[in-house]
Amino acid sequence: MNEHQTDLPQSATDTAPGERRLTRRERRKLMEKARKRRKRRRRRRMRRVRAWRAVRSLRFWTRALAAFGVALMFVFWARFAYVYDIPDYAAAFLPPHVTAYITVKTWWFGPPVIDVGAYEPDFGAMTVSDPYDVLLQNMGSYATVLSHPRIVWARSS
């Protein structure tokens, strides 16, 4: 039965022969019953629609936040570098007690993490008059993150 149809006779001519005609009170009760049934169906349908909208909204915001996170990681990789493992002789040229920091790179799309200790000169094989200059030379184009850092965040000891 369609939700707009009722099981009530519409007029006196709708009654089958031999059936008794409904009184006004009986007809009102049946109409009230049908109205309640329609109302329940509508409430159920509205709950389903609201639940589906909530799921769609949740899916949208989850995807939006994931895309924002990926964009943030991309920007960090493109323009910022985390510099750590700074030797003592190089730390003398930085603000006091800085052990690691995030800096703005002078280039785009380089390594996002720079381990300065990996560029240290081998002191066992040779004698170095100025280890800081040799370190900067070993770092090559990445030396600016150590020699002229634009520090965004710093971890202190």
PDB file of C-alpha atoms in Angstrom:
ATOM      1  CA  MET A   1       0.000   0.000   0.000  1.00  0.00           C
ATOM      2  CA  ASN A   2       1.362   3.398  -0.924  1.00  0.00           C
ATOM      3  CA  GLU A   3       1.979   5.746   2.003  1.00  0.00           C
ATOM      4  CA  HIS A   4      -0.529   8.256   0.637  1.00  0.00           C
ATOM      5  CA  GLN A   5      -3.259   5.663   0.382  1.00  0.00           C
ATOM      6  CA  THR A   6      -5.346   4.700   3.333  1.00  0.00           C
ATOM      7  CA  ASP A   7      -7.382   1.619   3.982  1.00  0.00           C
ATOM      8  CA  LEU A   8     -10.411   3.764   4.811  1.00  0.00           C
ATOM      9  CA  PRO A   9     -13.478   4.071   2.622  1.00  0.00           C
ATOM     10  CA  GLN A  10     -13.747   7.565   1.208  1.00  0.00           C
ATOM     11  CA  SER A  11     -17.510   7.805   0.965  1.00  0.00           C
ATOM     12  CA  ALA A  12     -20.628   5.834   1.665  1.00  0.00           C
ATOM     13  CA  THR A  13     -20.597   4.467  -1.875  1.00  0.00           C
ATOM     14  CA  ASP A  14     -17.200   2.797  -1.252  1.00  0.00           C
ATOM     15  CA  THR A  15     -18.640   0.295   1.185  1.00  0.00           C
ATOM     16  CA  ALA A  16     -19.311  -3.153  -0.135  1.00  0.00           C
ATOM     17  CA  PRO A  17     -22.888  -4.443  -0.105  1.00  0.00           C
ATOM     18  CA  GLY A  18     -23.718  -6.056   3.201  1.00  0.00           C
ATOM     19  CA  GLU A  19     -21.060  -4.118   5.119  1.00  0.00           C
ATOM     20  CA  ARG A  20     -22.093  -1.786   7.814  1.00  0.00           C
ATOM     21  CA  ARG A  21     -21.223   1.856   7.362  1.00  0.00           C
ATOM     22  CA  LEU A  22     -18.615   3.311   9.777  1.00  0.00           C
ATOM     23  CA  THR A  23     -19.694   5.755  12.378  1.00  0.00           C
ATOM     24  CA  ARG A  24     -18.009   9.094  12.558  1.00  0.00           C
ATOM     25  CA  ARG A  25     -16.025   8.091  15.666  1.00  0.00           C
ATOM     26  CA  GLU A  26     -14.830   4.787  14.105  1.00  0.00           C
ATOM     27  CA  ARG A  27     -13.807   6.558  10.930  1.00  0.00           C
ATOM     28  CA  ARG A  28     -11.899   9.182  12.964  1.00  0.00           C
ATOM     29  CA  LYS A  29     -10.087   6.412  14.890  1.00  0.00           C
ATOM     30  CA  LEU A  30      -9.090   4.668  11.665  1.00  0.00           C
ATOM     31  CA  MET A  31      -7.945   7.953  10.158  1.00  0.00           C
ATOM     32  CA  GLU A  32      -5.922   8.741  13.286  1.00  0.00           C
ATOM     33  CA  LYS A  33      -4.320   5.291  13.126  1.00  0.00           C
ATOM     34  CA  ALA A  34      -3.373   5.793   9.476  1.00  0.00           C
ATOM     35  CA  ARG A  35      -2.033   9.270  10.246  1.00  0.00           C
ATOM     36  CA  LYS A  36       0.151   7.893  13.049  1.00  0.00           C
ATOM     37  CA  ARG A  37       1.460   5.166  10.725  1.00  0.00           C
ATOM     38  CA  ARG A  38       2.343   7.790   8.079  1.00  0.00           C
ATOM     39  CA  LYS A  39       3.998   9.947  10.739  1.00  0.00           C
ATOM     40  CA  ARG A  40       6.112   7.000  11.985  1.00  0.00           C
ATOM     41  CA  ARG A  41       7.178   6.175   8.436  1.00  0.00           C
ATOM     42  CA  ARG A  42       8.111   9.796   7.798  1.00  0.00           C
ATOM     43  CA  ARG A  43      10.130   9.980  11.026  1.00  0.00           C
ATOM     44  CA  ARG A  44      11.978   6.787  10.085  1.00  0.00           C
ATOM     45  CA  ARG A  45      12.682   8.155   6.609  1.00  0.00           C
ATOM     46  CA  MET A  46      13.920  11.463   8.070  1.00  0.00           C
ATOM     47  CA  ARG A  47      16.219   9.594  10.503  1.00  0.00           C
ATOM     48  CA  ARG A  48      17.668   7.618   7.582  1.00  0.00           C
ATOM     49  CA  VAL A  49      18.179  10.807   5.560  1.00  0.00           C
ATOM     50  CA  ARG A  50      19.870  12.568   8.506  1.00  0.00           C
ATOM     51  CA  ALA A  51      22.102   9.567   9.180  1.00  0.00           C
ATOM     52  CA  TRP A  52      23.129   9.385   5.520  1.00  0.00           C
ATOM     53  CA  ARG A  53      23.857  13.133   5.481  1.00  0.00           C
ATOM     54  CA  ALA A  54      26.000  12.751   8.612  1.00  0.00           C
ATOM     55  CA  VAL A  55      27.954   9.906   7.007  1.00  0.00           C
ATOM     56  CA  ARG A  56      28.464  11.937   3.821  1.00  0.00           C
ATOM     57  CA  SER A  57      29.562  14.968   5.833  1.00  0.00           C
ATOM     58  CA  LEU A  58      31.960  12.856   7.886  1.00  0.00           C
ATOM     59  CA  ARG A  59      33.434  11.352   4.716  1.00  0.00           C
ATOM     60  CA  PHE A  60      33.866  14.819   3.200  1.00  0.00           C
ATOM     61  CA  TRP A  61      35.617  16.280   6.244  1.00  0.00           C
ATOM     62  CA  THR A  62      37.832  13.219   6.641  1.00  0.00           C
ATOM     63  CA  ARG A  63      38.969  13.546   3.039  1.00  0.00           C
ATOM     64  CA  ALA A  64      39.391  17.320   3.386  1.00  0.00           C
ATOM     65  CA  LEU A  65      41.565  16.940   6.493  1.00  0.00           C
ATOM     66  CA  ALA A  66      43.621  14.205   4.843  1.00  0.00           C
ATOM     67  CA  ALA A  67      44.183  16.417   1.791  1.00  0.00           C
ATOM     68  CA  PHE A  68      45.139  19.324   4.063  1.00  0.00           C
ATOM     69  CA  GLY A  69      47.608  17.083   5.924  1.00  0.00           C
ATOM     70  CA  VAL A  70      49.184  15.926   2.665  1.00  0.00           C
ATOM     71  CA  ALA A  71      49.442  19.537   1.470  1.00  0.00           C
ATOM     72  CA  LEU A  72      51.062  20.526   4.769  1.00  0.00           C
ATOM     73  CA  MET A  73      53.614  17.706   4.479  1.00  0.00           C
ATOM     74  CA  PHE A  74      54.298  18.736   0.879  1.00  0.00           C
ATOM     75  CA  VAL A  75      54.910  22.356   1.919  1.00  0.00           C
ATOM     76  CA  PHE A  76      57.181  21.225   4.752  1.00  0.00           C
ATOM     77  CA  TRP A  77      59.173  19.016   2.398  1.00  0.00           C
ATOM     78  CA  ALA A  78      59.394  21.788  -0.190  1.00  0.00           C
ATOM     79  CA  ARG A  79      60.452  24.677   1.988  1.00  0.00           C
ATOM     80  CA  PHE A  80      61.501  23.602   5.511  1.00  0.00           C
ATOM     81  CA  ALA A  81      64.271  21.410   6.909  1.00  0.00           C
ATOM     82  CA  TYR A  82      64.789  19.770  10.282  1.00  0.00           C
ATOM     83  CA  VAL A  83      68.480  20.131  11.182  1.00  0.00           C
ATOM     84  CA  TYR A  84      69.881  17.948  13.963  1.00  0.00           C
ATOM     85  CA  ASP A  85      73.061  16.246  15.277  1.00  0.00           C
ATOM     86  CA  ILE A  86      74.928  19.547  15.270  1.00  0.00           C
ATOM     87  CA  PRO A  87      78.567  19.223  16.431  1.00  0.00           C
ATOM     88  CA  ASP A  88      79.755  21.449  19.291  1.00  0.00           C
ATOM     89  CA  TYR A  89      82.102  23.528  17.135  1.00  0.00           C
ATOM     90  CA  ALA A  90      79.197  24.320  14.755  1.00  0.00           C
ATOM     91  CA  ALA A  91      76.754  24.982  17.603  1.00  0.00           C
ATOM     92  CA  ALA A  92      78.942  27.889  18.672  1.00  0.00           C
ATOM     93  CA  PHE A  93      77.648  29.824  15.637  1.00  0.00           C
ATOM     94  CA  LEU A  94      73.995  29.211  16.594  1.00  0.00           C
ATOM     95  CA  PRO A  95      71.907  30.692  19.427  1.00  0.00           C
ATOM     96  CA  PRO A  96      72.926  29.226  22.804  1.00  0.00           C
ATOM     97  CA  HIS A  97      71.841  25.693  23.804  1.00  0.00           C
ATOM     98  CA  VAL A  98      70.228  24.824  20.434  1.00  0.00           C
ATOM     99  CA  THR A  99      70.526  21.087  19.686  1.00  0.00           C
ATOM    100  CA  ALA A 100      68.128  20.878  16.720  1.00  0.00           C
ATOM    101  CA  TYR A 101      65.923  23.268  14.783  1.00  0.00           C
ATOM    102  CA  ILE A 102      63.554  23.713  11.875  1.00  0.00           C
ATOM    103  CA  THR A 103      64.688  26.278   9.340  1.00  0.00           C
ATOM    104  CA  VAL A 104      63.459  27.766   6.097  1.00  0.00           C
ATOM    105  CA  LYS A 105      65.583  26.421   3.248  1.00  0.00           C
ATOM    106  CA  THR A 106      67.045  28.781   0.657  1.00  0.00           C
ATOM    107  CA  TRP A 107      66.128  26.244  -2.037  1.00  0.00           C
ATOM    108  CA  TRP A 108      62.952  24.339  -2.861  1.00  0.00           C
ATOM    109  CA  PHE A 109      62.348  20.587  -2.677  1.00  0.00           C
ATOM    110  CA  GLY A 110      65.577  19.518  -1.012  1.00  0.00           C
ATOM    111  CA  PRO A 111      65.914  17.011   1.817  1.00  0.00           C
ATOM    112  CA  PRO A 112      63.489  17.754   4.658  1.00  0.00           C
ATOM    113  CA  VAL A 113      65.833  16.258   7.277  1.00  0.00           C
ATOM    114  CA  ILE A 114      69.516  17.162   7.482  1.00  0.00           C
ATOM    115  CA  ASP A 115      71.855  15.226   9.753  1.00  0.00           C
ATOM    116  CA  VAL A 116      74.785  17.634  10.147  1.00  0.00           C
ATOM    117  CA  GLY A 117      76.876  14.933  11.843  1.00  0.00           C
ATOM    118  CA  ALA A 118      76.929  12.967   8.592  1.00  0.00           C
ATOM    119  CA  TYR A 119      78.879  15.803   6.922  1.00  0.00           C
ATOM    120  CA  GLU A 120      81.550  16.042   9.642  1.00  0.00           C
ATOM    121  CA  PRO A 121      85.161  15.757   8.449  1.00  0.00           C
ATOM    122  CA  ASP A 122      87.119  12.621   9.388  1.00  0.00           C
ATOM    123  CA  PHE A 123      89.440  13.907  12.093  1.00  0.00           C
ATOM    124  CA  GLY A 124      91.374  10.622  12.301  1.00  0.00           C
ATOM    125  CA  ALA A 125      92.668  10.783   8.725  1.00  0.00           C
ATOM    126  CA  MET A 126      93.736  14.429   8.637  1.00  0.00           C
ATOM    127  CA  THR A 127      94.369  17.438  10.768  1.00  0.00           C
ATOM    128  CA  VAL A 128      91.993  20.303  10.184  1.00  0.00           C
ATOM    129  CA  SER A 129      92.721  23.876  11.210  1.00  0.00           C
ATOM    130  CA  ASP A 130      89.062  25.007  11.038  1.00  0.00           C
ATOM    131  CA  PRO A 131      86.593  22.084  11.228  1.00  0.00           C
ATOM    132  CA  TYR A 132      83.602  24.440  10.759  1.00  0.00           C
ATOM    133  CA  ASP A 133      84.836  25.530   7.317  1.00  0.00           C
ATOM    134  CA  VAL A 134      85.450  21.903   6.305  1.00  0.00           C
ATOM    135  CA  LEU A 135      81.951  20.994   7.538  1.00  0.00           C
ATOM    136  CA  LEU A 136      80.397  23.770   5.451  1.00  0.00           C
ATOM    137  CA  GLN A 137      82.441  22.648   2.449  1.00  0.00           C
ATOM    138  CA  ASN A 138      81.277  19.032   2.913  1.00  0.00           C
ATOM    139  CA  MET A 139      77.644  20.165   3.160  1.00  0.00           C
ATOM    140  CA  GLY A 140      77.895  21.911  -0.207  1.00  0.00           C
ATOM    141  CA  SER A 141      74.685  23.700  -1.213  1.00  0.00           C
ATOM    142  CA  TYR A 142      73.030  22.647   2.069  1.00  0.00           C
ATOM    143  CA  ALA A 143      75.519  24.714   4.105  1.00  0.00           C
ATOM    144  CA  THR A 144      73.158  27.692   4.310  1.00  0.00           C
ATOM    145  CA  VAL A 145      70.901  25.849   6.778  1.00  0.00           C
ATOM    146  CA  LEU A 146      73.870  25.888   9.163  1.00  0.00           C
ATOM    147  CA  SER A 147      75.716  29.088   8.272  1.00  0.00           C
ATOM    148  CA  HIS A 148      72.666  31.392   7.818  1.00  0.00           C
ATOM    149  CA  PRO A 149      69.670  29.640   9.398  1.00  0.00           C
ATOM    150  CA  ARG A 150      66.246  31.265   9.490  1.00  0.00           C
ATOM    151  CA  ILE A 151      65.070  29.342  12.532  1.00  0.00           C
ATOM    152  CA  VAL A 152      61.342  28.686  12.797  1.00  0.00           C
ATOM    153  CA  TRP A 153      61.499  26.342  15.802  1.00  0.00           C
ATOM    154  CA  ALA A 154      64.412  25.256  17.983  1.00  0.00           C
ATOM    155  CA  ARG A 155      64.959  22.469  20.519  1.00  0.00           C
ATOM    156  CA  SER A 156      67.240  23.506  23.344  1.00  0.00           C
ATOM    157  CA  SER A 157      69.253  21.373  25.693  1.00  0.00           C
TER     158      SER A 157
END
